Coordinates of C-alpha atoms in Angstrom, one line a residue:
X640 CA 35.0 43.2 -13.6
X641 CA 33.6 43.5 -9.8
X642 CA 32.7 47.0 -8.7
X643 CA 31.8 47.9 -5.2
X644 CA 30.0 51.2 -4.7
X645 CA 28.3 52.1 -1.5
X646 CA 24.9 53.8 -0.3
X647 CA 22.4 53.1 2.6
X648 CA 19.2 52.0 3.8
X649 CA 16.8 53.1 6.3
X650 CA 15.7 51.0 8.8
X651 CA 12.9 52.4 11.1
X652 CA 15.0 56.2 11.8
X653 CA 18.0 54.6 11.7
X654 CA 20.2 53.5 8.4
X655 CA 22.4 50.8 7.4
X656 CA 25.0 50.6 5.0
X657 CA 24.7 48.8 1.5
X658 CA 27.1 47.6 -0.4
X659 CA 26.2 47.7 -3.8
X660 CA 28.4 45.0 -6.2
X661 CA 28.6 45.1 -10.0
X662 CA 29.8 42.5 -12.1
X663 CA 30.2 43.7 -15.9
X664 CA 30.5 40.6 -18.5
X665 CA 29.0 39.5 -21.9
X666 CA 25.5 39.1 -22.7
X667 CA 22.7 41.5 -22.2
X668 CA 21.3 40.5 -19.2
X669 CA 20.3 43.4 -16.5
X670 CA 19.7 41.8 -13.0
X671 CA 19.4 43.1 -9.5
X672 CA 19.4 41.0 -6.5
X673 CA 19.2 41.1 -2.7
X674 CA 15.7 42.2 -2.2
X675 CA 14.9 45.5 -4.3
X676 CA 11.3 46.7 -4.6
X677 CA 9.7 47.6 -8.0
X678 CA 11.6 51.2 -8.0
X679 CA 14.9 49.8 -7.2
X680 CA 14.1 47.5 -10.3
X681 CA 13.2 49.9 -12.5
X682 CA 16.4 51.7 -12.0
X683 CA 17.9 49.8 -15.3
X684 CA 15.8 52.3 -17.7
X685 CA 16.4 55.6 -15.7
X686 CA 20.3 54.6 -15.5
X687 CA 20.6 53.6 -19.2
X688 CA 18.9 57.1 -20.2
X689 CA 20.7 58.9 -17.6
X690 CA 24.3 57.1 -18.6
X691 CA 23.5 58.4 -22.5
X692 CA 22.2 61.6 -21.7
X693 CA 25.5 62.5 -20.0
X694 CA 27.3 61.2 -22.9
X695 CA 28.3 58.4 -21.9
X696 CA 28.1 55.1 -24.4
X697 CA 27.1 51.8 -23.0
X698 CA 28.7 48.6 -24.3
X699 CA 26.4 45.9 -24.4
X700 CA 27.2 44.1 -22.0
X701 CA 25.3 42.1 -18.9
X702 CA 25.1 43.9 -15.7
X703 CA 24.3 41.5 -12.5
X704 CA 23.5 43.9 -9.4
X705 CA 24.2 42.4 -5.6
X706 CA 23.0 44.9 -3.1
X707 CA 24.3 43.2 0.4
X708 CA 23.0 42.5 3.2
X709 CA 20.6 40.2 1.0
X710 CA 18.0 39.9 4.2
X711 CA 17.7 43.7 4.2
X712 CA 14.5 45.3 1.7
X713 CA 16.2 48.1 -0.6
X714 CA 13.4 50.5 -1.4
X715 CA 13.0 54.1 -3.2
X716 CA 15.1 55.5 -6.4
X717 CA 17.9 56.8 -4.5
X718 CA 20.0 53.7 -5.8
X719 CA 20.3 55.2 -9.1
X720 CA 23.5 57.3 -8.4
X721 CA 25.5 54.6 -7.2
X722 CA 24.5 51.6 -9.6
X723 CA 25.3 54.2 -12.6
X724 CA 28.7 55.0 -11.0
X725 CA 28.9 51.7 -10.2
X726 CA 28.7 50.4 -14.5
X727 CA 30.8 53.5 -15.0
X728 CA 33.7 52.2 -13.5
X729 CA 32.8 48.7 -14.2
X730 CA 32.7 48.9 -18.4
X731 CA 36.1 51.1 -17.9
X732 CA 34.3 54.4 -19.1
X733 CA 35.6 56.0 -16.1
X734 CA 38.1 55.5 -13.1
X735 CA 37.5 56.1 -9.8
X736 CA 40.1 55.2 -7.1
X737 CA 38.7 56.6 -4.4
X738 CA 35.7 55.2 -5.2
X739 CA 35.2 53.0 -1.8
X740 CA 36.4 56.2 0.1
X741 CA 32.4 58.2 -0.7
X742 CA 29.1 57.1 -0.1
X743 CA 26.3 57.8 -3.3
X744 CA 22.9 58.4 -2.8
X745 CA 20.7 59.9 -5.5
X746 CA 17.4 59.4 -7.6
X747 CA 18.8 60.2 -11.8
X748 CA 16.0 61.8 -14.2
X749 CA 16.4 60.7 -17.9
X750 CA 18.5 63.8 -18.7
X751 CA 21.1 62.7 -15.9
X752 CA 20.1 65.6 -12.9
X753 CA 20.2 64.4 -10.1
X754 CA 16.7 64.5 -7.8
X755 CA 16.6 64.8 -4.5
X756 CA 15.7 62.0 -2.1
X757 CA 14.6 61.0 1.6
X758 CA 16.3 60.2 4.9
X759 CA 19.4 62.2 3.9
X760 CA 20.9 62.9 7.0
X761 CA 20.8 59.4 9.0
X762 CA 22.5 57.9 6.3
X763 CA 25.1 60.8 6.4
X764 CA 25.2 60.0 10.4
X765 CA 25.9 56.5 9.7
X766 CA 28.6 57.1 7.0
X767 CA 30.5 59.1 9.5
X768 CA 30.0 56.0 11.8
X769 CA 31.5 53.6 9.5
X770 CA 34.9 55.9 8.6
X771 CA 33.5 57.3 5.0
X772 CA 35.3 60.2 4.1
X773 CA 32.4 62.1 1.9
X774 CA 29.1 61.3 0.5
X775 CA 27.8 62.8 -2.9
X776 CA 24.1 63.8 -2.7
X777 CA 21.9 65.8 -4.4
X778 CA 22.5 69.0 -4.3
X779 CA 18.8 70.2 -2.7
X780 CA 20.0 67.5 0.2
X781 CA 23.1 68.8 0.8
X782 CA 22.8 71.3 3.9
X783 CA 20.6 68.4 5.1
X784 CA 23.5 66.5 5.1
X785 CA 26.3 68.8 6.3
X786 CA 24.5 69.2 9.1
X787 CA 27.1 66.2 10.5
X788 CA 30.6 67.5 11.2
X789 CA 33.6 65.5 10.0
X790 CA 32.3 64.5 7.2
X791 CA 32.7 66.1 3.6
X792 CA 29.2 66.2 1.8
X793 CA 29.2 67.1 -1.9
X794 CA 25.9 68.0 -3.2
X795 CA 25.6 67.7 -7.0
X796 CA 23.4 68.8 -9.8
X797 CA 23.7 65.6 -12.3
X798 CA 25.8 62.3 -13.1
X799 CA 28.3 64.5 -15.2
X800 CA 29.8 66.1 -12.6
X801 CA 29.7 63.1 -10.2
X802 CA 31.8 61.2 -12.7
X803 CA 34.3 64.3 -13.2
X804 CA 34.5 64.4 -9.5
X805 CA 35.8 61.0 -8.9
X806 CA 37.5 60.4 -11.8
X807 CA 39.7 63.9 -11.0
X808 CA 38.8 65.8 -13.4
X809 CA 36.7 68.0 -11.9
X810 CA 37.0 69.7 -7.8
X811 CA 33.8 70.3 -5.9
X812 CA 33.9 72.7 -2.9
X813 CA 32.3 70.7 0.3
X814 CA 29.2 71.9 1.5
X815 CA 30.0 73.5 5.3
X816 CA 27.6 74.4 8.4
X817 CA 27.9 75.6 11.6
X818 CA 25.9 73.5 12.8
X819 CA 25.6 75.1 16.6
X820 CA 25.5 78.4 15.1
X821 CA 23.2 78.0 13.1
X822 CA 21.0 76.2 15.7
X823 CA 21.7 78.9 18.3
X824 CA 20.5 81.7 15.7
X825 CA 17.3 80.1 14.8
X826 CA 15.8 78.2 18.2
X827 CA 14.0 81.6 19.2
X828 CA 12.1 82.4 16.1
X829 CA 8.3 81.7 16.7
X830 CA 5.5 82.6 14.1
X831 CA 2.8 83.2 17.5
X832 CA 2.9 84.8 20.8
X833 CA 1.1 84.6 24.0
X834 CA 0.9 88.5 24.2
X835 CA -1.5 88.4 21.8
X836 CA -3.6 86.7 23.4
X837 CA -6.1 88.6 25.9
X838 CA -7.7 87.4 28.9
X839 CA -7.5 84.0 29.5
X840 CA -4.9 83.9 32.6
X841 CA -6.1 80.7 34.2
X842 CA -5.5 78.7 30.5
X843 CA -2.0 80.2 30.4
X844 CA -0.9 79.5 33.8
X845 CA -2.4 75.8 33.1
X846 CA -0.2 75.7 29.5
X847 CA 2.4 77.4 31.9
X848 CA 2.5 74.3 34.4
X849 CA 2.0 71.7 31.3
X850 CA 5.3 72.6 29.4
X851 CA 7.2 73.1 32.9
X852 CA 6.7 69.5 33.2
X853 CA 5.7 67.8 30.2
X854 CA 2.6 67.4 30.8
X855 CA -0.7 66.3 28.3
X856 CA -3.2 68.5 28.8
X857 CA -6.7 68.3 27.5
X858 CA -8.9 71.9 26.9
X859 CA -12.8 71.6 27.3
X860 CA -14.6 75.0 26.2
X861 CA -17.2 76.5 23.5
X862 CA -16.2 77.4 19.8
X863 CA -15.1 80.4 19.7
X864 CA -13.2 80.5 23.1
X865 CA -9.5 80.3 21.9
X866 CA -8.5 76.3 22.3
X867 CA -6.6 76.3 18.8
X868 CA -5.5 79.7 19.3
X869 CA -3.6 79.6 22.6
X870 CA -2.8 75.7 21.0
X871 CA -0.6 77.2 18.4
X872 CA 1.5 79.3 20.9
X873 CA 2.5 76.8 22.9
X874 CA 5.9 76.0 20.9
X875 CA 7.1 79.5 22.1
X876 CA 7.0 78.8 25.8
X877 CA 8.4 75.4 25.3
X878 CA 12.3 74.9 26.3
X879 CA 14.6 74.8 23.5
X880 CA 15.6 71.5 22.1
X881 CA 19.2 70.5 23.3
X882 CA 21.5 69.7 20.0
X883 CA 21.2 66.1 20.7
X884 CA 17.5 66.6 20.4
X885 CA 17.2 68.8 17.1
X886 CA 19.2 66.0 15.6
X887 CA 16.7 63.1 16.4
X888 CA 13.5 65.3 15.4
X889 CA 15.4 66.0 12.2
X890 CA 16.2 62.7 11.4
X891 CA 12.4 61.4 12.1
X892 CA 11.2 64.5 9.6
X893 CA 14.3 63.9 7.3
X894 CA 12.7 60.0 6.7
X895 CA 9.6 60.5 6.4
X896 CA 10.5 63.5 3.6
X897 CA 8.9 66.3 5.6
X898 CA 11.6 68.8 5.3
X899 CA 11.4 71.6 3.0
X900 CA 14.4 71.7 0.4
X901 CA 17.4 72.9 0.9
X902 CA 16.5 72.8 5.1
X903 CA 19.2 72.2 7.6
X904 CA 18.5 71.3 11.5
X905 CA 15.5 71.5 12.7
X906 CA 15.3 73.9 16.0
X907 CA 12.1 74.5 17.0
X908 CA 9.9 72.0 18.6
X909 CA 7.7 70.3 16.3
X910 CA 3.8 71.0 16.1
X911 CA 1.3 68.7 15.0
X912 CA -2.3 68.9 14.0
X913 CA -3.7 65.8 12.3
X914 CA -7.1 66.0 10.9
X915 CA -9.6 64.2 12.9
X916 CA -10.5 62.1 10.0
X917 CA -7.0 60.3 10.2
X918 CA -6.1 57.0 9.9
X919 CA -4.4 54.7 12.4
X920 CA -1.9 53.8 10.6
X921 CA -1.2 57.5 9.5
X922 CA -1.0 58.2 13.1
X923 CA 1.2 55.6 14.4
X924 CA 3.5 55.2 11.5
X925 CA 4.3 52.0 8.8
X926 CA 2.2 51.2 5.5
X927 CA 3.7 49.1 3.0
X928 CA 6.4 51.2 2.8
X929 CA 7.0 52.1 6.7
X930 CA 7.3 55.7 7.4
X931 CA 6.9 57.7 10.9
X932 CA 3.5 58.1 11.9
X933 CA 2.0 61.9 13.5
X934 CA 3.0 60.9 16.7
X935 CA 6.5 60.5 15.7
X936 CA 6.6 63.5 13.9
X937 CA 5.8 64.9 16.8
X938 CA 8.8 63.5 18.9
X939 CA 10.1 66.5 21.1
X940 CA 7.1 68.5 20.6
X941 CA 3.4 68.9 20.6
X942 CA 1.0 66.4 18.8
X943 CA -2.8 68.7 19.2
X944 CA -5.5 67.0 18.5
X945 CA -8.6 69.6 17.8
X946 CA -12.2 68.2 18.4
X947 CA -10.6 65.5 20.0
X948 CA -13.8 63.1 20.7
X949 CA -14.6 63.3 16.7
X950 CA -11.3 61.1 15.8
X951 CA -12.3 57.6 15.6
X952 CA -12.3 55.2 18.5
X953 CA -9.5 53.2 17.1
X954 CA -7.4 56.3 16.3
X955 CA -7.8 57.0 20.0
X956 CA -6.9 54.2 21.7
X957 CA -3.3 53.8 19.8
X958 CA -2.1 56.2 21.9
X959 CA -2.7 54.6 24.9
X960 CA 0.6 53.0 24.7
X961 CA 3.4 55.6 23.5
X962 CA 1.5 58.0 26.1
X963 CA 3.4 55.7 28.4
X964 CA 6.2 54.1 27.1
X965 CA 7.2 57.3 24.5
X966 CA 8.1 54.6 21.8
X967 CA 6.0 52.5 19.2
X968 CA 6.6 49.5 18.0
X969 CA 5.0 48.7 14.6
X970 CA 4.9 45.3 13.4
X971 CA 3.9 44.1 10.3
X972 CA 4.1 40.4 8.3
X973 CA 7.6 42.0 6.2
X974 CA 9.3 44.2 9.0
X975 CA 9.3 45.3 12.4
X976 CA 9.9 49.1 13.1
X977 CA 10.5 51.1 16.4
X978 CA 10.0 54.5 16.1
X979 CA 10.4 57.5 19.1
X980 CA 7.3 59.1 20.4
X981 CA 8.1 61.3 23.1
X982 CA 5.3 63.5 22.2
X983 CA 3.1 65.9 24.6
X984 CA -0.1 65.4 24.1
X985 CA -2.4 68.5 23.3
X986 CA -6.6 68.6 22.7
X987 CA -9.3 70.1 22.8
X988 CA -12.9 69.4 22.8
X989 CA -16.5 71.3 23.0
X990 CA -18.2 70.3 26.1
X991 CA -21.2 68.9 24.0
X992 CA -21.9 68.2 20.4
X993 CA -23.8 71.7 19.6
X994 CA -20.8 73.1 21.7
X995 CA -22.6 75.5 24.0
X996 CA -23.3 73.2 27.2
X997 CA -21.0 75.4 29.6
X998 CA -21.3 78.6 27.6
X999 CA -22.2 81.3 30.0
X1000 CA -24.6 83.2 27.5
X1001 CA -26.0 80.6 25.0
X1002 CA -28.3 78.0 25.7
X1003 CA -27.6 74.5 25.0
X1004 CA -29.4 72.3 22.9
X1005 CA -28.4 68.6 23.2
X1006 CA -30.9 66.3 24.0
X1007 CA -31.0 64.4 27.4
X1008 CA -27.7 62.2 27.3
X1009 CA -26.3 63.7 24.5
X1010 CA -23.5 65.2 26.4
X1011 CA -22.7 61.9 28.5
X1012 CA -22.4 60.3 24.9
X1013 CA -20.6 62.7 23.5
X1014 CA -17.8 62.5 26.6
X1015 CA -18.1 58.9 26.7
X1016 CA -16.3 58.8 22.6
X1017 CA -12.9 58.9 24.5
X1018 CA -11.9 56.3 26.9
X1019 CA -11.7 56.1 30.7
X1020 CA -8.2 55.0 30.3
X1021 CA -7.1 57.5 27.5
X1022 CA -8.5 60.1 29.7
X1023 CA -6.4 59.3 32.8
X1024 CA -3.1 59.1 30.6
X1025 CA -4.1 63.1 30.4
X1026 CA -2.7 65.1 33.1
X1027 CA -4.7 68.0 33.1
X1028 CA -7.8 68.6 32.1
X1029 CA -9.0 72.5 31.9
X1030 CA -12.1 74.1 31.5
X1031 CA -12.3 77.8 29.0
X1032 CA -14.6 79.9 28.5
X1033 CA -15.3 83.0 26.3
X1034 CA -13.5 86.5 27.0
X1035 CA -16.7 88.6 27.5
X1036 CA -16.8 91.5 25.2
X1037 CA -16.0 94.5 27.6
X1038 CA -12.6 92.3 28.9
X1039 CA -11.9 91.6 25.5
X1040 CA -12.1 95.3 24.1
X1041 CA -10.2 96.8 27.2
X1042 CA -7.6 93.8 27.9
X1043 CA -3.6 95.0 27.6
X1044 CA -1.5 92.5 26.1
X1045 CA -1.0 90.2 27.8
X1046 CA 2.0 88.3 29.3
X1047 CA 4.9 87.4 26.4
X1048 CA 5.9 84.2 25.6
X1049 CA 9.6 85.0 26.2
X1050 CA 8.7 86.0 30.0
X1051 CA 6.4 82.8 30.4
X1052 CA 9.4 80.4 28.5
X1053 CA 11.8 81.8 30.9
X1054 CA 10.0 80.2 34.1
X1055 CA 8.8 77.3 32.2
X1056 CA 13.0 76.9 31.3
X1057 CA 13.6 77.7 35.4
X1058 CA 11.4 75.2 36.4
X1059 CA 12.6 72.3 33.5
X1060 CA 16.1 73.3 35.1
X1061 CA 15.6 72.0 38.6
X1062 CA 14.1 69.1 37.5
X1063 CA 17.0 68.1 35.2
X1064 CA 19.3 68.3 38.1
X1065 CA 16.7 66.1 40.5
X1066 CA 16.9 63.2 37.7
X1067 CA 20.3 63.1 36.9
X1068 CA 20.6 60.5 38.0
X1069 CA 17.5 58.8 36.9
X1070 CA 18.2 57.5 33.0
X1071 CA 15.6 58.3 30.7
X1072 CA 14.1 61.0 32.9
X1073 CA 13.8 64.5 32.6
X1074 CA 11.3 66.0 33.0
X1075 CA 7.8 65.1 36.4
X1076 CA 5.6 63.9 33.1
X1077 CA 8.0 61.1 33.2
X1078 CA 8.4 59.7 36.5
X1079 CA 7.1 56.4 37.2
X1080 CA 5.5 54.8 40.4
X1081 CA 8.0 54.1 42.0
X1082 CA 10.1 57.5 41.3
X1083 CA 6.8 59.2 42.3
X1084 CA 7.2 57.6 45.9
X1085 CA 10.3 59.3 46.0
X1086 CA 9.9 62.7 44.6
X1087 CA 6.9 63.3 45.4
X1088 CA 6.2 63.2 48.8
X1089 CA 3.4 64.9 50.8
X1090 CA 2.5 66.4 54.0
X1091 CA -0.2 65.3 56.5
X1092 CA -2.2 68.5 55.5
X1093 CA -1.6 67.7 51.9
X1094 CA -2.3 64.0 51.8
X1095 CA -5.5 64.9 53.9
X1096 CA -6.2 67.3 50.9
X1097 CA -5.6 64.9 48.7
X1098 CA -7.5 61.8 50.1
X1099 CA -10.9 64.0 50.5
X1100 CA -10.6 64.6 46.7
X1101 CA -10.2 61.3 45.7
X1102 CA -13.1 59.8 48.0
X1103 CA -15.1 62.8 46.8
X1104 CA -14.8 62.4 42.7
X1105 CA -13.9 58.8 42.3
X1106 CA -10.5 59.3 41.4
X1107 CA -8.8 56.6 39.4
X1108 CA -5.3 55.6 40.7
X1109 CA -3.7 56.6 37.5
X1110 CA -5.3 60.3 38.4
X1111 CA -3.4 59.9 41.6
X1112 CA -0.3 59.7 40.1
X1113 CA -1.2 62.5 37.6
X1114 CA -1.8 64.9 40.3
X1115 CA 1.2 64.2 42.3
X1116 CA 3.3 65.0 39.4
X1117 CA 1.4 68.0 38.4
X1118 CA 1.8 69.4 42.2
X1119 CA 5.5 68.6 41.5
X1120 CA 5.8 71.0 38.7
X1121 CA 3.7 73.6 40.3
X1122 CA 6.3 73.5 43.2
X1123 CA 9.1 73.7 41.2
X1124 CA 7.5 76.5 39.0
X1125 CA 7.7 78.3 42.7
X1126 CA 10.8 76.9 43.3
X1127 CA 9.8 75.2 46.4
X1128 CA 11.6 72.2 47.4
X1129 CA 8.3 70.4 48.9
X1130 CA 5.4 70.0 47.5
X1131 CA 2.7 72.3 49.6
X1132 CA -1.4 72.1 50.4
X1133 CA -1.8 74.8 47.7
X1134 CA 0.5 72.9 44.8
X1135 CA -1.9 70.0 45.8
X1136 CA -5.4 72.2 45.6
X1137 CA -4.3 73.7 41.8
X1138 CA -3.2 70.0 40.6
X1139 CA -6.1 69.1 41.9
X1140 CA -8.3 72.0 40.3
X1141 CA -6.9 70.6 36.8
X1142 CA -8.7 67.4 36.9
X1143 CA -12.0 68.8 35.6
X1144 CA -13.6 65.7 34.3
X1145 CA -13.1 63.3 37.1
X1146 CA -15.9 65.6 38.9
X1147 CA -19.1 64.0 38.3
X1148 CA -20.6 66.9 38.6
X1149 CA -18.8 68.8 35.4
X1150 CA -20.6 71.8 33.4
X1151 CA -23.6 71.9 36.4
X1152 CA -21.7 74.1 38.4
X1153 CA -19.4 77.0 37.8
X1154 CA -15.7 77.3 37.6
X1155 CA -15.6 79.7 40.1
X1156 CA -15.7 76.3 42.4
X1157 CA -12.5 74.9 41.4

């Protein structure tokens, strides 16, 4: 007897629907074709235990496994819901007519629970796609799933009562979310905020400008001055995430099995901190089994990098390329993977390896050169792909003890929201643009235009420091932002001066004079 059950497989953040076939005949034979890895072949024990520990009695007989398309590599346990359902209905233990009408995705433990399992909710995307009416899942993956509207997701708690279910014998209530509900009560909720944070005004009116426009932003300043600190608030003055954009950053976290149990959409922008001892491939994504990498997980939000020149060279320089292009390709000799990487880039760094080179107190002890090396560990290149680049130093004592709160986040997010605004009308017509981080060459021609006194501001710089002409670029679209943060419609001398002031290491004299100069 042919059986046809149906599941899914992930392909890069995106799934594809299997069609899992079983043919039930004489013999004793257990085979499963059409590319499975080692757990996919293993899934013969875990069913046969599962199938008798839910009291059910396997006839011997031969089971022979297609799972179509045959070119596509079927990876992970969570095949062992639907092959078991699958010999169910095949050996005539059970019937299921609406079998074909439900996809079935679960890993089965011995005793027959079911376990939950990765890359729920593209797979429940892509069922609705292709007209299913359900999907079963387990039941820790269930609000994961009914995060996608017109679609009934059943999350269950072992085989028993997937069998029951489609055999009618049993009713299970739907799981149901609201899903812009629940995304409008939970997209303002921030562990940090910039009101704790004293002193320090120049830093947040640079973070200010960098999330008005999407900007990478680089921090150079002695331990001790607050570069993770104010790092960690930056989420809070972020713009929301649209819908459209919770569900992509979900998805990304969903496959590579980083959301907690029992989570539904994500709303906040994700933050992430990779150690600097990571490896390339952990940052870019793939592996023998390809997953995201950290700068994929960090699609719609903030990838910070802290003591950025200690990550290795090669860790580095792979970010040359989704800096520009937002995506990354991985290729490998058994796939090919594109994954989103529409990341902003956040680091910091000490200005010298003992740390204390611009410190206004403490002397520094590097030897000659030593801080030229230690500047030189990140590329000319990488360093242009940064937009702004600010200097920050200590909060003497007597500020620190007297300083009031400062600014909130909520008052800073509202400008940085104003600002994101206007430039989301001034690209709408532009596709794939939304925010000044993003314009191109040719779009910065056009939307970026200067005046005589401004360009004049702006040539003397450039002669002055050497400036690259990616740097150009970078400080025409910072001036942009800073303009729209003031809501002007041209870009003015003084938009130019502060873009300009945020290029601190194209100046080759950096850390021998004082900021008070820029």
């Amino acid at each position: 007897m042919l059986v046809k059950t149906y599941a899914a497989a992930l392909q890069g953040i995106d799934a594809i629907i299997v069609t899992i076939e079983i043919v039930i005949g004489k013999g004793l034979q257990f085979v499963i074709v059409g590319l499975p890895d080692t757990a996919v072949k293993e899934s013969h024990e875990r069913v046969r235990a599962a199938l008798s520990q839910s009291g059910y009695t396997m006839p011997r007989m031969s089971a022979v496994i297609n799972m179509a398309p045959a070119d596509v590599r079927k990876e992970g346990a969570a095949y062992d819901l639907p092959i078991a359902v699958g010999m169910l209905v095949g050996s005539g233990l059970i019937e299921a007519p609406s079998l074909d009408r439900y996809m079935l995705m679960g890993e089965l433990s011995l005793d027959g629970s079911v376990k939950p399992i990765k890359g729920v909710l593209p797979m429940a995307i892509e069922a609705r796609a292709k007209g299913f009416k359900g999907m079963i899942v387990p039941a820790a993956n269930a609000t994961e799933a009914a995060v996608v509207n017109n679609l009934e997701v059943y999350g269950v708690e072992n085989l028993r009562q997937v069998a029951d279910f489609l055999s009618g014998a049993m009713q299970l209530e739907p799981t149901v979310i609201d899903t812009r509900a629940e995304f409008a009560r939970h997209n303002n909720i921030f562990d940090y905020d910039f009101s704790e944070v004293k002193g320090q005004e120049n830093v947040k009116r640079a973070f200010e400008v960098a999330c008005a426009g999407g900007h990478n932003i680089l921090l150079i300043g002695p331990p001790g001055s607050g570069k993770s600190m104010m790092a960690k608030r930056l989420p809070s003055i972020m713009p929301p995430l649209t819908l459209g954009e919770a569900l992509e950053t979900t998805k990304i976290h969903s496959v590579a099995g980083k959301l907690p149990r029992g989570s539904r959409l994500m709303t906040v922008r994700p933050f992430r901190s990779p150690h600097h001892t990571v490896s390339p491939v952990a940052m870019v994504g793939g592996g023998s089994n390809p997953m995201p990498g950290e700068i994929s997980l960090a699609h719609n939000g903030i990838l910070f990098l802290d003591e950025f020149p200690e990550f290795p060279r090669t860790v580095l320089e792979v970010l040359r390329q989704p800096l520009e292009d937002r995506r990354i390709s991985v290729s490998r000799a058994k796939y090919q993977v594109e994954y989103p990487a529409g990341f902003m880039l956040v680091a910091s760094m000490n200005p010298c390896p003992c740390g204390y080179y611009t410190h206004p107190t403490k002397t520094c002890t590097c030897l000659p050169g030593a801080v030229s090396r230690y500047l030189n560990r990140i590329s000319g290149p990488l360093l242009d792909r940064i937009d702004m680049q600010v200097e920050i130093l200590p909060v003497p004592f007597d500020k620190l003890s007297k300083a009031a709160p400062g600014e909130a986040s909520a008052d800073i997010r509202r400008r940085v929201m104003a600002a994101r605004d206007i430039q989301t009308r001034r690209y709408a017509a532009e596709k794939g643009i939304h925010c000044n981080a993003q314009l191109t060459s040719r779009l910065i021609s056009r939307y970026c235009s200067l005046s005589s006194e401004a360009m004049a501001m702006l040539r003397h710089a450039m002669e002055k420091y050497d400036m690259s002409a990616r740097a150009y670029d970078r400080i025409l679209k910072v001036a942009r932002t800073i303009a729209d943060l003031d809501g002007a419609p041209d870009i003015l001398p003084h938009h130019v001066s502060e873009a300009i002031s945020y290029r601190k290491l194209d100046r080759g004299s950096w850390g021998r004079i004082s900021s008070a100069n820029f």
